[in-house]
Amino acid sequence: QVQLVESGGGLVQAGGSLRLSCAASVRTFGAYVMAWFRQAPGKEREFVAAINRSGGSTSYSDSVKGRFTISRDNAKNTVYLQMNSLKPEDTAVYYCAADNSVIRSSAGSYAYWGQGTQVTVSS
């Protein structure tokens, strides 16, 4: 069982930055692919970024590529999402997800989810 707790969300002006964190309660954090998804009101949950077990490989959606950076610290059981140059369209609840397979962009591929953290970008 993997428990995930996100933090770091909040209200920021367009052009600003936020850093999200996701702490995992699991002994073998390094065995899990980690990902961030987001869901805006009235929209489906969408893939944002993912990172492999070692942190040596990452994947991003086109909408955040070049602005967001995913990273992980296996010693701290934590995955991060650094979000720069934020836009109003980035407003959503951001979810952390984990799975012990490979990087995938489909939400259905991830077995474990956090409760989410709200990110609001004002124009």
PDB file of C-alpha atoms in Angstrom:
ATOM      1  CA  GLN A   1       0.000   0.000   0.000  1.00  0.00           C
ATOM      2  CA  VAL A   2       1.274   3.447  -0.937  1.00  0.00           C
ATOM      3  CA  GLN A   3      -0.003   6.604   0.700  1.00  0.00           C
ATOM      4  CA  LEU A   4       0.648   9.898  -1.056  1.00  0.00           C
ATOM      5  CA  VAL A   5       0.265  13.380   0.406  1.00  0.00           C
ATOM      6  CA  GLU A   6       0.610  16.470  -1.762  1.00  0.00           C
ATOM      7  CA  SER A   7       1.514  19.951  -0.530  1.00  0.00           C
ATOM      8  CA  GLY A   8       2.622  23.302  -1.872  1.00  0.00           C
ATOM      9  CA  GLY A   9      -0.460  24.428  -3.736  1.00  0.00           C
ATOM     10  CA  GLY A  10      -1.861  27.930  -3.446  1.00  0.00           C
ATOM     11  CA  LEU A  11      -2.765  31.153  -5.215  1.00  0.00           C
ATOM     12  CA  VAL A  12      -0.198  32.778  -7.485  1.00  0.00           C
ATOM     13  CA  GLN A  13      -0.242  35.478 -10.121  1.00  0.00           C
ATOM     14  CA  ALA A  14       0.341  34.656 -13.759  1.00  0.00           C
ATOM     15  CA  GLY A  15       4.045  34.421 -14.473  1.00  0.00           C
ATOM     16  CA  GLY A  16       4.803  33.259 -10.955  1.00  0.00           C
ATOM     17  CA  SER A  17       6.141  29.976  -9.640  1.00  0.00           C
ATOM     18  CA  LEU A  18       5.102  27.236  -7.232  1.00  0.00           C
ATOM     19  CA  ARG A  19       6.751  24.029  -6.095  1.00  0.00           C
ATOM     20  CA  LEU A  20       4.550  21.069  -5.303  1.00  0.00           C
ATOM     21  CA  SER A  21       5.725  18.193  -3.150  1.00  0.00           C
ATOM     22  CA  CYS A  22       4.361  14.690  -2.768  1.00  0.00           C
ATOM     23  CA  ALA A  23       5.485  12.628   0.195  1.00  0.00           C
ATOM     24  CA  ALA A  24       5.079   8.866  -0.063  1.00  0.00           C
ATOM     25  CA  SER A  25       4.586   6.513   2.851  1.00  0.00           C
ATOM     26  CA  VAL A  26       6.164   3.367   1.488  1.00  0.00           C
ATOM     27  CA  ARG A  27       9.365   1.477   2.252  1.00  0.00           C
ATOM     28  CA  THR A  28      10.340   0.979  -1.376  1.00  0.00           C
ATOM     29  CA  PHE A  29       9.737   4.426  -2.866  1.00  0.00           C
ATOM     30  CA  GLY A  30      12.462   3.809  -5.421  1.00  0.00           C
ATOM     31  CA  ALA A  31      10.434   0.974  -6.914  1.00  0.00           C
ATOM     32  CA  TYR A  32       7.684   3.296  -8.123  1.00  0.00           C
ATOM     33  CA  VAL A  33       7.231   5.451 -11.154  1.00  0.00           C
ATOM     34  CA  MET A  34       5.822   8.779  -9.994  1.00  0.00           C
ATOM     35  CA  ALA A  35       3.598  11.194 -11.869  1.00  0.00           C
ATOM     36  CA  TRP A  36       1.627  14.406 -11.587  1.00  0.00           C
ATOM     37  CA  PHE A  37      -1.824  14.852 -13.060  1.00  0.00           C
ATOM     38  CA  ARG A  38      -4.233  17.760 -12.849  1.00  0.00           C
ATOM     39  CA  GLN A  39      -7.951  18.266 -13.110  1.00  0.00           C
ATOM     40  CA  ALA A  40      -9.701  21.565 -13.770  1.00  0.00           C
ATOM     41  CA  PRO A  41     -13.406  22.049 -13.027  1.00  0.00           C
ATOM     42  CA  GLY A  42     -15.549  20.355 -15.634  1.00  0.00           C
ATOM     43  CA  LYS A  43     -12.579  18.709 -17.316  1.00  0.00           C
ATOM     44  CA  GLU A  44     -11.045  15.261 -17.290  1.00  0.00           C
ATOM     45  CA  ARG A  45      -7.919  14.500 -15.319  1.00  0.00           C
ATOM     46  CA  GLU A  46      -4.902  15.116 -17.531  1.00  0.00           C
ATOM     47  CA  PHE A  47      -1.290  14.018 -17.470  1.00  0.00           C
ATOM     48  CA  VAL A  48       1.276  16.641 -16.494  1.00  0.00           C
ATOM     49  CA  ALA A  49       4.604  14.887 -15.923  1.00  0.00           C
ATOM     50  CA  ALA A  50       6.166  11.605 -14.852  1.00  0.00           C
ATOM     51  CA  ILE A  51       9.553  10.372 -13.686  1.00  0.00           C
ATOM     52  CA  ASN A  52      11.050   6.896 -13.652  1.00  0.00           C
ATOM     53  CA  ARG A  53      12.349   5.039 -10.606  1.00  0.00           C
ATOM     54  CA  SER A  54      15.870   6.439 -10.646  1.00  0.00           C
ATOM     55  CA  GLY A  55      14.927   9.932 -11.767  1.00  0.00           C
ATOM     56  CA  GLY A  56      16.945   9.566 -14.927  1.00  0.00           C
ATOM     57  CA  SER A  57      14.007   9.708 -17.314  1.00  0.00           C
ATOM     58  CA  THR A  58      11.095  12.121 -17.407  1.00  0.00           C
ATOM     59  CA  SER A  59       8.064  12.813 -19.570  1.00  0.00           C
ATOM     60  CA  TYR A  60       5.941  15.961 -19.900  1.00  0.00           C
ATOM     61  CA  SER A  61       2.731  17.003 -21.550  1.00  0.00           C
ATOM     62  CA  ASP A  62       3.170  19.498 -24.352  1.00  0.00           C
ATOM     63  CA  SER A  63       1.246  22.116 -22.393  1.00  0.00           C
ATOM     64  CA  VAL A  64       3.838  22.263 -19.592  1.00  0.00           C
ATOM     65  CA  LYS A  65       7.049  21.294 -21.359  1.00  0.00           C
ATOM     66  CA  GLY A  66       9.737  23.907 -20.778  1.00  0.00           C
ATOM     67  CA  ARG A  67       7.869  25.441 -17.821  1.00  0.00           C
ATOM     68  CA  PHE A  68       7.483  22.556 -15.349  1.00  0.00           C
ATOM     69  CA  THR A  69      10.149  20.242 -13.977  1.00  0.00           C
ATOM     70  CA  ILE A  70       9.519  16.958 -12.187  1.00  0.00           C
ATOM     71  CA  SER A  71      12.167  15.555  -9.871  1.00  0.00           C
ATOM     72  CA  ARG A  72      12.440  13.073  -7.026  1.00  0.00           C
ATOM     73  CA  ASP A  73      14.500  12.439  -3.931  1.00  0.00           C
ATOM     74  CA  ASN A  74      14.401   8.727  -3.175  1.00  0.00           C
ATOM     75  CA  ALA A  75      16.141   9.263   0.164  1.00  0.00           C
ATOM     76  CA  LYS A  76      13.246  11.485   1.256  1.00  0.00           C
ATOM     77  CA  ASN A  77      10.457   9.480  -0.417  1.00  0.00           C
ATOM     78  CA  THR A  78       9.364  12.653  -2.165  1.00  0.00           C
ATOM     79  CA  VAL A  79       8.583  13.760  -5.692  1.00  0.00           C
ATOM     80  CA  TYR A  80       8.443  17.421  -6.698  1.00  0.00           C
ATOM     81  CA  LEU A  81       6.888  19.519  -9.423  1.00  0.00           C
ATOM     82  CA  GLN A  82       8.535  22.881  -9.982  1.00  0.00           C
ATOM     83  CA  MET A  83       6.112  25.076 -11.897  1.00  0.00           C
ATOM     84  CA  ASN A  84       7.409  28.266 -13.501  1.00  0.00           C
ATOM     85  CA  SER A  85       5.814  30.837 -15.800  1.00  0.00           C
ATOM     86  CA  LEU A  86       2.394  29.830 -14.557  1.00  0.00           C
ATOM     87  CA  LYS A  87      -0.649  30.652 -16.638  1.00  0.00           C
ATOM     88  CA  PRO A  88      -4.326  30.961 -15.659  1.00  0.00           C
ATOM     89  CA  GLU A  89      -4.991  27.777 -17.646  1.00  0.00           C
ATOM     90  CA  ASP A  90      -2.728  25.897 -15.214  1.00  0.00           C
ATOM     91  CA  THR A  91      -5.407  26.370 -12.544  1.00  0.00           C
ATOM     92  CA  ALA A  92      -6.482  22.921 -11.343  1.00  0.00           C
ATOM     93  CA  VAL A  93      -6.266  20.398  -8.557  1.00  0.00           C
ATOM     94  CA  TYR A  94      -2.905  18.688  -8.891  1.00  0.00           C
ATOM     95  CA  TYR A  95      -2.624  15.013  -8.006  1.00  0.00           C
ATOM     96  CA  CYS A  96       0.384  12.857  -7.320  1.00  0.00           C
ATOM     97  CA  ALA A  97       0.258   9.260  -8.558  1.00  0.00           C
ATOM     98  CA  ALA A  98       2.428   6.170  -8.270  1.00  0.00           C
ATOM     99  CA  ASP A  99       2.740   2.807  -9.949  1.00  0.00           C
ATOM    100  CA  ASN A 100       5.335   0.057 -10.042  1.00  0.00           C
ATOM    101  CA  SER A 101       5.473  -0.252 -13.818  1.00  0.00           C
ATOM    102  CA  VAL A 102       6.772   2.157 -16.463  1.00  0.00           C
ATOM    103  CA  ILE A 103       6.120   5.792 -17.316  1.00  0.00           C
ATOM    104  CA  ARG A 104       2.673   6.175 -18.839  1.00  0.00           C
ATOM    105  CA  SER A 105       0.473   9.208 -19.461  1.00  0.00           C
ATOM    106  CA  SER A 106      -2.826   7.467 -18.811  1.00  0.00           C
ATOM    107  CA  ALA A 107      -4.405   8.065 -15.409  1.00  0.00           C
ATOM    108  CA  GLY A 108      -5.765   4.533 -15.446  1.00  0.00           C
ATOM    109  CA  SER A 109      -2.215   3.183 -15.423  1.00  0.00           C
ATOM    110  CA  TYR A 110      -1.520   4.450 -11.906  1.00  0.00           C
ATOM    111  CA  ALA A 111      -2.661   2.441  -8.917  1.00  0.00           C
ATOM    112  CA  TYR A 112      -2.070   4.949  -6.123  1.00  0.00           C
ATOM    113  CA  TRP A 113      -3.251   8.529  -5.788  1.00  0.00           C
ATOM    114  CA  GLY A 114      -3.017  11.397  -3.369  1.00  0.00           C
ATOM    115  CA  GLN A 115      -5.894  13.649  -2.369  1.00  0.00           C
ATOM    116  CA  GLY A 116      -4.727  16.570  -4.470  1.00  0.00           C
ATOM    117  CA  THR A 117      -3.644  20.146  -3.884  1.00  0.00           C
ATOM    118  CA  GLN A 118      -5.299  23.209  -5.404  1.00  0.00           C
ATOM    119  CA  VAL A 119      -3.296  25.516  -7.645  1.00  0.00           C
ATOM    120  CA  THR A 120      -4.942  28.764  -8.679  1.00  0.00           C
ATOM    121  CA  VAL A 121      -3.272  31.173 -11.098  1.00  0.00           C
ATOM    122  CA  SER A 122      -4.783  34.628 -11.319  1.00  0.00           C
ATOM    123  CA  SER A 123      -4.495  36.801 -14.416  1.00  0.00           C
TER     124      SER A 123
END
